Every structure is written in structure tokens, then in C-alpha cells.
mmCIF file of C-alpha atoms and ligand atoms in Angstrom:
data_model
loop_
_atom_site.group_PDB
_atom_site.id
_atom_site.type_symbol
_atom_site.label_atom_id
_atom_site.label_comp_id
_atom_site.label_asym_id
_atom_site.label_seq_id
_atom_site.Cartn_x
_atom_site.Cartn_y
_atom_site.Cartn_z
ATOM 1 C CA MET A 275 2.626 -10.012 -23.941
ATOM 2 C CA GLU A 276 4.490 -13.118 -22.824
ATOM 3 C CA PHE A 277 4.387 -12.282 -19.162
ATOM 4 C CA ALA A 278 3.398 -15.658 -17.769
ATOM 5 C CA LYS A 279 6.028 -17.637 -19.649
ATOM 6 C CA LEU A 280 9.022 -15.666 -18.447
ATOM 7 C CA SER A 281 11.844 -16.982 -16.280
ATOM 8 C CA LEU A 282 12.200 -15.556 -12.794
ATOM 9 C CA SER A 283 14.878 -13.018 -13.651
ATOM 10 C CA GLU A 284 13.020 -11.960 -16.782
ATOM 11 C CA TRP A 285 9.847 -11.572 -14.754
ATOM 12 C CA ILE A 286 11.614 -9.377 -12.254
ATOM 13 C CA GLU A 287 13.064 -7.224 -15.019
ATOM 14 C CA ARG A 288 9.562 -6.949 -16.472
ATOM 15 C CA CYS A 289 8.219 -5.923 -13.055
ATOM 16 C CA ARG A 290 10.737 -3.121 -12.971
ATOM 17 C CA GLU A 291 9.703 -1.801 -16.381
ATOM 18 C CA PHE A 292 6.044 -2.356 -15.714
ATOM 19 C CA SER A 293 5.776 -0.537 -12.392
ATOM 20 C CA ALA A 294 8.304 2.257 -13.085
ATOM 21 C CA PRO A 295 5.911 4.607 -14.953
ATOM 22 C CA TYR A 296 3.682 4.809 -11.870
ATOM 23 C CA CYS A 297 6.441 5.331 -9.323
ATOM 24 C CA LEU A 298 7.081 8.775 -7.878
ATOM 25 C CA THR A 299 10.255 9.438 -5.919
ATOM 26 C CA ASP A 300 10.235 13.194 -6.315
ATOM 27 C CA ALA A 301 6.856 14.667 -7.098
ATOM 28 C CA LYS A 302 7.112 18.378 -6.422
ATOM 29 C CA LYS A 303 5.442 19.164 -9.742
ATOM 30 C CA PHE A 304 3.143 16.150 -9.795
ATOM 31 C CA ARG A 305 -0.372 16.734 -11.111
ATOM 32 C CA LEU A 306 -2.998 14.115 -10.470
ATOM 33 C CA LYS A 307 -4.932 15.122 -13.562
ATOM 34 C CA ASP A 308 -2.003 13.936 -15.677
ATOM 35 C CA VAL A 309 -2.702 10.369 -14.563
ATOM 36 C CA ASP A 310 -5.514 8.668 -16.439
ATOM 37 C CA PRO A 311 -7.401 6.302 -14.105
ATOM 38 C CA GLY A 312 -8.381 4.257 -17.162
ATOM 39 C CA ASP A 313 -4.787 3.737 -18.277
ATOM 40 C CA THR A 314 -3.695 0.147 -18.863
ATOM 41 C CA GLY A 315 -0.177 0.931 -20.057
ATOM 42 C CA GLU A 316 0.808 -1.054 -23.094
ATOM 43 C CA LEU A 317 -1.901 -3.628 -22.389
ATOM 44 C CA THR A 318 -5.433 -3.778 -23.749
ATOM 45 C CA SER A 319 -8.473 -5.612 -22.464
ATOM 46 C CA GLU A 320 -7.488 -8.442 -24.805
ATOM 47 C CA ASP A 321 -4.446 -9.010 -22.612
ATOM 48 C CA LYS A 322 -6.680 -9.507 -19.586
ATOM 49 C CA PRO A 323 -6.420 -13.309 -19.402
ATOM 50 C CA GLU A 324 -2.667 -13.142 -19.690
ATOM 51 C CA ALA A 325 -2.496 -10.348 -17.154
ATOM 52 C CA ARG A 326 -4.337 -12.631 -14.746
ATOM 53 C CA GLU A 327 -1.800 -15.391 -15.375
ATOM 54 C CA ALA A 328 1.001 -12.917 -14.860
ATOM 55 C CA LEU A 329 -0.532 -11.913 -11.557
ATOM 56 C CA VAL A 330 -0.528 -15.548 -10.470
ATOM 57 C CA ALA A 331 3.166 -15.757 -11.393
ATOM 58 C CA GLY A 332 3.854 -12.547 -9.486
ATOM 59 C CA VAL A 333 2.022 -13.833 -6.433
ATOM 60 C CA GLU A 334 4.151 -16.997 -6.498
ATOM 61 C CA ILE A 335 7.363 -15.002 -6.697
ATOM 62 C CA LEU A 336 6.213 -12.815 -3.858
ATOM 63 C CA ALA A 337 5.477 -15.899 -1.741
ATOM 64 C CA GLU A 338 9.017 -17.144 -2.342
ATOM 65 C CA LEU A 339 10.536 -13.760 -1.517
ATOM 66 C CA GLN A 340 8.484 -13.580 1.633
ATOM 67 C CA GLU A 341 9.835 -16.954 2.804
ATOM 68 C CA ARG A 342 13.346 -15.565 2.492
ATOM 69 C CA LEU A 343 12.357 -12.336 4.200
ATOM 70 C CA TYR A 344 11.012 -14.339 7.120
ATOM 71 C CA ALA A 345 14.010 -16.687 7.307
ATOM 72 C CA GLN A 346 16.446 -13.808 7.199
ATOM 73 C CA ASP A 347 14.580 -11.836 9.832
ATOM 74 C CA ARG A 348 16.328 -8.528 9.140
ATOM 75 C CA TRP A 349 14.111 -6.393 6.919
ATOM 76 C CA ALA A 350 10.446 -5.585 7.337
ATOM 77 C CA ILE A 351 8.154 -4.358 4.590
ATOM 78 C CA LEU A 352 5.430 -1.781 5.028
ATOM 79 C CA LEU A 353 2.883 -1.418 2.239
ATOM 80 C CA ILE A 354 0.493 1.508 2.515
ATOM 81 C CA PHE A 355 -2.751 1.590 0.545
ATOM 82 C CA GLN A 356 -4.779 4.749 0.136
ATOM 83 C CA ALA A 357 -7.722 5.379 -2.161
ATOM 84 C CA MET A 358 -11.203 6.745 -2.523
ATOM 85 C CA ASP A 359 -14.010 4.314 -1.675
ATOM 86 C CA ALA A 360 -14.560 1.449 -4.115
ATOM 87 C CA ALA A 361 -11.195 2.003 -5.787
ATOM 88 C CA GLY A 362 -10.299 -1.603 -5.052
ATOM 89 C CA LYS A 363 -7.946 -1.468 -2.063
ATOM 90 C CA ASP A 364 -9.398 -4.565 -0.450
ATOM 91 C CA GLY A 365 -9.355 -6.593 -3.658
ATOM 92 C CA ALA A 366 -5.795 -5.551 -4.488
ATOM 93 C CA ILE A 367 -4.600 -6.533 -1.027
ATOM 94 C CA LYS A 368 -6.483 -9.825 -1.179
ATOM 95 C CA HIS A 369 -5.174 -10.842 -4.603
ATOM 96 C CA VAL A 370 -1.608 -9.653 -4.319
ATOM 97 C CA MET A 371 -1.067 -11.219 -0.912
ATOM 98 C CA SER A 372 -3.014 -14.401 -1.675
ATOM 99 C CA GLY A 373 0.079 -16.618 -1.905
ATOM 100 C CA VAL A 374 1.865 -15.258 1.122
ATOM 101 C CA ASN A 375 2.103 -17.275 4.313
ATOM 102 C CA PRO A 376 -0.393 -15.640 6.725
ATOM 103 C CA GLN A 377 2.155 -15.938 9.539
ATOM 104 C CA GLY A 378 4.449 -13.569 7.705
ATOM 105 C CA CYS A 379 1.882 -10.938 6.917
ATOM 106 C CA GLN A 380 -0.097 -8.479 9.056
ATOM 107 C CA VAL A 381 -2.931 -6.359 7.684
ATOM 108 C CA HIS A 382 -4.292 -3.376 9.600
ATOM 109 C CA SER A 383 -7.277 -1.292 8.552
ATOM 110 C CA PHE A 384 -7.484 2.209 9.938
ATOM 111 C CA LYS A 385 -10.997 3.540 10.359
ATOM 112 C CA ALA A 386 -12.160 6.662 12.161
ATOM 113 C CA PRO A 387 -10.012 7.018 15.281
ATOM 114 C CA SER A 388 -11.296 5.785 18.664
ATOM 115 C CA ALA A 389 -11.401 7.874 21.835
ATOM 116 C CA GLU A 390 -8.184 6.182 22.915
ATOM 117 C CA ASP A 391 -6.536 6.996 19.573
ATOM 118 C CA LEU A 392 -7.576 10.644 19.906
ATOM 119 C CA ASP A 393 -5.907 10.786 23.294
ATOM 120 C CA HIS A 394 -2.560 10.280 21.555
ATOM 121 C CA ASP A 395 -0.528 11.830 18.769
ATOM 122 C CA TYR A 396 -1.871 10.842 15.376
ATOM 123 C CA LEU A 397 0.918 8.445 14.490
ATOM 124 C CA TRP A 398 0.493 6.428 17.661
ATOM 125 C CA ARG A 399 -2.054 3.912 16.488
ATOM 126 C CA CYS A 400 -0.078 3.189 13.324
ATOM 127 C CA LEU A 401 3.380 3.040 14.846
ATOM 128 C CA LYS A 402 2.334 0.508 17.450
ATOM 129 C CA VAL A 403 1.383 -1.991 14.757
ATOM 130 C CA LEU A 404 4.387 -1.604 12.471
ATOM 131 C CA PRO A 405 5.557 -4.900 10.985
ATOM 132 C CA GLU A 406 8.179 -6.886 12.857
ATOM 133 C CA ARG A 407 11.418 -7.801 11.103
ATOM 134 C CA GLY A 408 10.853 -10.602 8.642
ATOM 135 C CA ARG A 409 7.188 -9.596 8.115
ATOM 136 C CA ILE A 410 5.126 -7.759 5.573
ATOM 137 C CA GLY A 411 2.807 -5.198 7.135
ATOM 138 C CA ILE A 412 -0.093 -3.791 5.177
ATOM 139 C CA PHE A 413 -1.853 -0.597 6.116
ATOM 140 C CA ASN A 414 -5.313 -0.410 4.573
ATOM 141 C CA ARG A 415 -5.520 3.377 5.019
ATOM 142 C CA SER A 416 -2.938 4.875 7.326
ATOM 143 C CA TYR A 417 -1.644 8.026 8.997
ATOM 144 C CA TYR A 418 -2.059 9.617 5.557
ATOM 145 C CA GLU A 419 -5.740 10.011 6.452
ATOM 146 C CA GLU A 420 -4.461 12.766 8.739
ATOM 147 C CA VAL A 421 -3.650 14.908 5.711
ATOM 148 C CA LEU A 422 -6.543 13.622 3.576
ATOM 149 C CA VAL A 423 -9.927 13.163 5.263
ATOM 150 C CA VAL A 424 -8.851 15.431 8.132
ATOM 151 C CA ARG A 425 -7.810 18.104 5.659
ATOM 152 C CA VAL A 426 -11.072 17.811 3.721
ATOM 153 C CA HIS A 427 -13.191 17.866 6.915
ATOM 154 C CA LYS A 428 -11.511 20.389 9.163
ATOM 155 C CA ASP A 429 -13.945 19.696 12.020
ATOM 156 C CA LEU A 430 -12.121 16.378 12.451
ATOM 157 C CA LEU A 431 -9.010 18.316 13.365
ATOM 158 C CA LYS A 432 -10.913 20.042 16.173
ATOM 159 C CA ARG A 433 -11.717 16.659 17.691
ATOM 160 C CA GLN A 434 -8.061 15.734 17.920
ATOM 161 C CA LYS A 435 -7.609 17.489 21.263
ATOM 162 C CA LEU A 436 -4.568 19.371 20.060
ATOM 163 C CA PRO A 437 -3.514 22.434 22.049
ATOM 164 C CA PRO A 438 -5.171 25.272 20.060
ATOM 165 C CA SER A 439 -1.916 27.173 19.636
ATOM 166 C CA LEU A 440 -0.583 24.265 17.571
ATOM 167 C CA ILE A 441 -3.371 24.471 15.028
ATOM 168 C CA THR A 442 -1.804 26.942 12.644
ATOM 169 C CA LYS A 443 -1.963 27.592 8.930
ATOM 170 C CA SER A 444 1.111 25.478 8.422
ATOM 171 C CA ILE A 445 -0.347 22.386 10.068
ATOM 172 C CA TRP A 446 -0.514 20.396 6.810
ATOM 173 C CA ASP A 447 3.031 21.267 5.834
ATOM 174 C CA ASP A 448 4.121 20.379 9.356
ATOM 175 C CA ARG A 449 2.422 17.016 9.038
ATOM 176 C CA TYR A 450 4.005 16.305 5.668
ATOM 177 C CA GLU A 451 7.380 17.086 7.149
ATOM 178 C CA ASP A 452 6.776 14.848 10.134
ATOM 179 C CA ILE A 453 5.588 12.014 7.905
ATOM 180 C CA ARG A 454 8.671 12.356 5.692
ATOM 181 C CA ASN A 455 10.908 12.290 8.724
ATOM 182 C CA VAL A 456 9.203 9.322 10.329
ATOM 183 C CA GLU A 457 9.331 7.371 7.103
ATOM 184 C CA ARG A 458 13.017 8.168 6.693
ATOM 185 C CA TYR A 459 13.599 6.971 10.245
ATOM 186 C CA LEU A 460 11.750 3.719 9.551
ATOM 187 C CA VAL A 461 13.639 3.129 6.307
ATOM 188 C CA ARG A 462 16.923 3.671 8.145
ATOM 189 C CA ASN A 463 15.795 0.982 10.547
ATOM 190 C CA GLY A 464 15.327 -1.605 7.850
ATOM 191 C CA ILE A 465 11.645 -1.105 7.127
ATOM 192 C CA LEU A 466 11.118 -0.945 3.387
ATOM 193 C CA ILE A 467 8.181 1.344 2.566
ATOM 194 C CA ARG A 468 6.051 1.428 -0.565
ATOM 195 C CA LYS A 469 2.890 3.547 -0.816
ATOM 196 C CA PHE A 470 0.056 2.999 -3.258
ATOM 197 C CA PHE A 471 -2.646 5.414 -4.267
ATOM 198 C CA LEU A 472 -5.242 3.553 -6.301
ATOM 199 C CA HIS A 473 -6.545 6.232 -8.612
ATOM 200 C CA VAL A 474 -10.120 5.565 -9.702
ATOM 201 C CA SER A 475 -12.230 8.062 -11.667
ATOM 202 C CA LYS A 476 -15.350 9.659 -10.225
ATOM 203 C CA LYS A 477 -17.384 8.102 -13.005
ATOM 204 C CA GLU A 478 -16.070 4.614 -12.340
ATOM 205 C CA GLN A 479 -16.737 5.031 -8.615
ATOM 206 C CA LYS A 480 -20.361 5.854 -9.438
ATOM 207 C CA ARG A 481 -20.593 2.731 -11.593
ATOM 208 C CA ARG A 482 -19.199 0.591 -8.749
ATOM 209 C CA PHE A 483 -21.536 2.139 -6.181
ATOM 210 C CA LEU A 484 -24.523 1.437 -8.444
ATOM 211 C CA GLU A 485 -23.318 -2.138 -8.848
ATOM 212 C CA ARG A 486 -23.198 -2.470 -5.071
ATOM 213 C CA LEU A 487 -26.782 -1.185 -4.893
ATOM 214 C CA ASP A 488 -28.017 -3.416 -7.702
ATOM 215 C CA ASN A 489 -26.409 -6.641 -6.557
ATOM 216 C CA PRO A 490 -27.825 -8.009 -3.265
ATOM 217 C CA ASP A 491 -24.564 -9.868 -2.600
ATOM 218 C CA LYS A 492 -22.725 -6.579 -2.761
ATOM 219 C CA ASN A 493 -25.214 -4.518 -0.738
ATOM 220 C CA TRP A 494 -23.184 -5.049 2.431
ATOM 221 C CA LYS A 495 -20.295 -3.154 0.853
ATOM 222 C CA PHE A 496 -22.412 -0.089 0.339
ATOM 223 C CA SER A 497 -22.520 2.698 2.860
ATOM 224 C CA ALA A 498 -24.572 5.856 2.455
ATOM 225 C CA ALA A 499 -21.631 7.775 3.907
ATOM 226 C CA ASP A 500 -19.582 6.855 0.830
ATOM 227 C CA VAL A 501 -21.990 8.756 -1.415
ATOM 228 C CA ARG A 502 -21.756 11.768 0.901
ATOM 229 C CA GLU A 503 -17.951 11.712 0.634
ATOM 230 C CA ARG A 504 -18.259 11.797 -3.153
ATOM 231 C CA ARG A 505 -19.483 15.361 -2.868
ATOM 232 C CA TYR A 506 -16.018 16.310 -1.691
ATOM 233 C CA TRP A 507 -14.295 14.596 -4.622
ATOM 234 C CA ASP A 508 -12.347 17.649 -5.787
ATOM 235 C CA ASP A 509 -11.204 18.457 -2.262
ATOM 236 C CA TYR A 510 -9.967 14.894 -1.888
ATOM 237 C CA MET A 511 -8.115 15.016 -5.201
ATOM 238 C CA HIS A 512 -6.453 18.238 -4.104
ATOM 239 C CA ALA A 513 -5.509 16.724 -0.746
ATOM 240 C CA TYR A 514 -4.107 13.595 -2.419
ATOM 241 C CA GLU A 515 -2.107 15.637 -4.884
ATOM 242 C CA GLU A 516 -0.611 17.812 -2.166
ATOM 243 C CA ALA A 517 0.181 14.834 0.057
ATOM 244 C CA ILE A 518 1.835 12.899 -2.757
ATOM 245 C CA ARG A 519 3.839 15.935 -3.821
ATOM 246 C CA ALA A 520 5.148 16.445 -0.328
ATOM 247 C CA THR A 521 5.854 12.853 0.674
ATOM 248 C CA ALA A 522 7.077 10.990 -2.409
ATOM 249 C CA THR A 523 10.730 10.301 -1.685
ATOM 250 C CA LYS A 524 13.397 8.015 -3.040
ATOM 251 C CA SER A 525 13.288 5.799 0.018
ATOM 252 C CA ALA A 526 9.484 5.852 0.442
ATOM 253 C CA PRO A 527 7.995 6.322 -3.032
ATOM 254 C CA TRP A 528 4.360 6.691 -3.966
ATOM 255 C CA TYR A 529 2.873 4.620 -6.734
ATOM 256 C CA VAL A 530 -0.088 6.332 -8.347
ATOM 257 C CA VAL A 531 -1.814 3.338 -9.894
ATOM 258 C CA PRO A 532 -4.625 3.690 -12.461
ATOM 259 C CA ALA A 533 -7.558 1.904 -10.845
ATOM 260 C CA ASN A 534 -10.452 1.823 -13.297
ATOM 261 C CA HIS A 535 -9.383 -1.654 -14.425
ATOM 262 C CA LYS A 536 -8.865 -3.965 -11.502
ATOM 263 C CA TRP A 537 -6.867 -6.556 -13.433
ATOM 264 C CA PHE A 538 -4.352 -3.853 -14.351
ATOM 265 C CA THR A 539 -4.202 -2.263 -10.892
ATOM 266 C CA ARG A 540 -3.403 -5.579 -9.253
ATOM 267 C CA LEU A 541 -0.669 -6.391 -11.732
ATOM 268 C CA VAL A 542 1.042 -3.019 -11.211
ATOM 269 C CA VAL A 543 0.844 -3.385 -7.436
ATOM 270 C CA ALA A 544 2.240 -6.938 -7.542
ATOM 271 C CA ALA A 545 5.018 -5.876 -9.908
ATOM 272 C CA ALA A 546 5.958 -2.915 -7.721
ATOM 273 C CA ILE A 547 6.164 -5.067 -4.614
ATOM 274 C CA VAL A 548 8.159 -7.834 -6.308
ATOM 275 C CA GLU A 549 10.540 -5.229 -7.696
ATOM 276 C CA ALA A 550 11.032 -3.563 -4.322
ATOM 277 C CA VAL A 551 11.524 -6.765 -2.348
ATOM 278 C CA GLU A 552 13.803 -8.249 -4.992
ATOM 279 C CA ASN A 553 16.048 -5.195 -4.622
ATOM 280 C CA LEU A 554 16.813 -6.298 -1.075
ATOM 281 C CA HIS A 555 18.635 -9.339 -2.520
ATOM 282 C CA LEU A 556 17.276 -11.555 0.188
ATOM 283 C CA ALA A 557 18.981 -14.882 0.701
ATOM 284 C CA TYR A 558 18.378 -17.678 3.144
ATOM 285 C CA PRO A 559 20.743 -17.387 6.107
ATOM 286 C CA THR A 560 23.946 -19.341 5.480
ATOM 287 C CA VAL A 561 24.977 -22.065 7.873
ATOM 288 C CA SER A 562 28.357 -21.673 9.576
ATOM 289 C CA SER A 563 30.774 -24.592 9.888
ATOM 290 C CA GLU A 564 29.965 -24.626 13.617
ATOM 291 C CA GLN A 565 26.225 -24.968 12.841
ATOM 292 C CA LYS A 566 26.989 -27.638 10.219
ATOM 293 C CA LYS A 567 28.684 -29.698 12.928
ATOM 294 C CA GLU A 568 25.595 -29.300 15.117
ATOM 295 C CA LEU A 569 23.343 -30.406 12.263
ATOM 296 C CA ALA A 570 25.560 -33.461 11.643
ATOM 297 C CA ALA A 571 25.462 -34.335 15.345
ATOM 298 C CA ALA A 572 21.662 -34.017 15.359
ATOM 299 C CA ARG A 573 21.435 -36.311 12.346
ATOM 300 C CA ALA A 574 23.738 -38.870 13.999
ATOM 301 C CA GLU A 575 21.582 -38.798 17.138
ATOM 302 C CA LEU A 576 18.371 -39.319 15.144
ATOM 303 C CA MET A 577 19.915 -42.158 13.161
ATOM 304 C CA ALA A 578 21.173 -43.853 16.317
ATOM 305 C CA GLU A 579 17.613 -44.194 17.657
ATOM 306 C CA GLU A 580 16.037 -47.650 17.533
HETATM 307 P P1 ATP B 715 -14.479 -0.519 3.269
HETATM 308 O O1 ATP B 715 -15.434 0.573 2.945
HETATM 309 O O2 ATP B 715 -14.037 -1.291 2.076
HETATM 310 O O3 ATP B 715 -14.876 -1.366 4.415
HETATM 311 P P2 ATP B 715 -12.835 1.574 4.271
HETATM 312 O O4 ATP B 715 -11.356 1.662 4.459
HETATM 313 O O5 ATP B 715 -13.457 2.582 3.379
HETATM 314 O O6 ATP B 715 -13.108 0.138 3.760
HETATM 315 P P3 ATP B 715 -14.748 2.416 6.188
HETATM 316 O O7 ATP B 715 -15.106 1.921 7.528
HETATM 317 O O8 ATP B 715 -15.774 2.493 5.131
HETATM 318 O O9 ATP B 715 -13.499 1.568 5.682
HETATM 319 O O10 ATP B 715 -14.153 3.855 6.287
HETATM 320 C C1 ATP B 715 -13.211 4.225 7.159
HETATM 321 C C2 ATP B 715 -13.349 5.703 7.268
HETATM 322 O O11 ATP B 715 -12.513 6.123 8.313
HETATM 323 C C3 ATP B 715 -12.914 6.420 6.011
HETATM 324 O O12 ATP B 715 -13.897 7.301 5.592
HETATM 325 C C4 ATP B 715 -11.679 7.166 6.451
HETATM 326 O O13 ATP B 715 -11.515 8.390 5.789
HETATM 327 C C5 ATP B 715 -11.932 7.317 7.927
HETATM 328 N N1 ATP B 715 -10.695 7.528 8.667
HETATM 329 C C6 ATP B 715 -9.585 6.788 8.634
HETATM 330 N N2 ATP B 715 -8.617 7.345 9.374
HETATM 331 C C7 ATP B 715 -9.135 8.483 9.882
HETATM 332 C C8 ATP B 715 -8.626 9.500 10.709
HETATM 333 N N3 ATP B 715 -7.386 9.460 11.167
HETATM 334 N N4 ATP B 715 -9.449 10.507 11.044
HETATM 335 C C9 ATP B 715 -10.700 10.539 10.576
HETATM 336 N N5 ATP B 715 -11.236 9.624 9.788
HETATM 337 C C10 ATP B 715 -10.467 8.604 9.436
HETATM 338 MG MG1 MG B 716 -15.583 2.668 3.017
#
């Protein structure tokens, strides 16, 4: 692999090839069990150092693209991250966005909804923090929890204060449809959407939990609730599969990213984002002849000072 030594355009082409196998734009027949969480594509653990270098290159490209995004102030980018606990959402977000100007990037983590959240429709808390034009918005969990954790634990649905007549058998299909429609609306408004499911295996999650228990510096990351959620693993996998099937679209694709190897996960995520943003063909705003005159006048004024 010669990833790190590539020119910009070669890198971008590589990003396209590299992320494409994990991208779903139409997933009606998608089966989660066909995706191996331990997959590292054409790479092996020997490629790890180079993969890390490639990630650094990707992060630099992303930083450059984000400058243009900000200057142009037309598009916004929404990146959604979903995963089981300890799949590496936080680390992926941290590494992939590490080069980006903090002013151009907004991260929101969605935990269990507050009383105020529950007094509104379920999209409310997410829609009010959508990224502004020129910004990258990251949702660490999202409204997808409404068809994941809420589907796995149906008592959560009861707490949502919905009129009982609206809680029907088709509620999940209704939600998928609403999510598809809202995402289409956002895309039509210039918000580019990319969704990532970091797919870790149950075995690897156990290993990471044990590591959190064994290592005092990682104890803070451990929550007993996470082990309880593990019991519902199969229900979660079913809910993820159904949600991905119903909401992977051409304009708002899902990436199902193997997540047992963090170095690989991060590279796929970075490549997918670079590829998507590059497709916008962002350029710095051009200066009109009128503006050029203004700039010349400003220069003359500065030069005329003592
Ligand atoms: P970390 O554990 O790394 O801090 P996290 O995203 O797992 O990150 P937690 O505070 O552990 O954060 O968990 C948030 C919990 O909130 C998750 O179990 C998630 O399923 C739950 N949650 C998120 N959105 C909703 C929702 N709309 N309804 C009910 N529960 C939700
Ligand atoms: Mg957690």
C-alpha cells in the first residue's frame, strides 16, 4: 500500500475505492451477518503503520476541504455515528476530525432524552442543532436511537407521551419513512448527509469492556448499564439491520464499517468523508471585478498611512 505517498487527486480516487465496499445506497436485502466486523479489506495488520500515515494524510485533506466549505458558506455536512457501546465512535470522531478547525465543526452527543425532549416530537432535539451552512455537524448517536434502543426497549416508547392511538404496529415503518423524508428534505436544502454504523463483534466488545475494567485509566469509560445492554445484542442487531435496510438511500447512504480494528475503521470513515465532501467540488469564492477594485482601494489606503 502506498497510501501516504499519493498526490491529492490520487488520494481522493483511493478514498473512493476504499470506502465504496462499505457504502449502502439501497439496502433492501442487506444482511448484517454478511459484514465481518474483523474485515480489514485488502489490508493486513502489517499495513497498520502505513494506514496510520494515510489517516494523517486524510485528516489534512479534510481540513483543507473544510476551509473551503466554510469560505463558501453554501453546503453543510451532517455526519451521523451509530454503534454499540465500545465500538469506537468517540475515537473515530476524535481522530478523523482532529485536523479540522473547531470553529467549523459542531459535535452533539444524544443521550437518553430529557423531560423537555420528551415533551416534543422525537426529531426536535436533533433538528434544532443541525449544522449551519459552511459547517460540519457530527451527531454522536442521533434520531436513529428512536428506531434502535426504543425498538429494543419498548417501555421507552411508552414514556414518549405519544397519543396512544398513534402507537400502532406500523410505528417503526412510519418512523423509517419519516426519517427518509426528513433526510431527503435536508439534502435538498444543501445538507450533505453521511451515516456510519461502526460494526463491532460481540466478542470484541467483551474484550474492550474487560480492558476498561482492567485498566484503571479506562475505568471511567465503563458503565454497568453497558453490560446489561449486551444481553439484548441480537435484538440490537435486528434493529440495526432493519433501520439500515429502510433508510439507506442514494442521497443519505449508510456506511457499515467493520469496527474490530480501530485503525481500519478510522481510515474507512476518513476516506468516506473525504470522498463525499470532494464530490461537492468546493472552491473558494471568486472575487468579482467590483470587489477587486475595493481590495485595491483598501491596499492603497493602507499604503498611504504614515
Ligand atoms: P459513551 O458511553 O462513550 O460516553 P454513549 O453514546 O454510549 O457514549 P451513554 O451516556 O453511555 O453515551 O449512553 C447514552 C444512552 O442513551 C445510550 O444507551 C442510548 O441508547 C441512549 N439514548 C440515546 N438516545 C435515546 C433515545 N432517543 N431514547 C432513549 N435512549 C436513548
Ligand atoms: Mg455508553
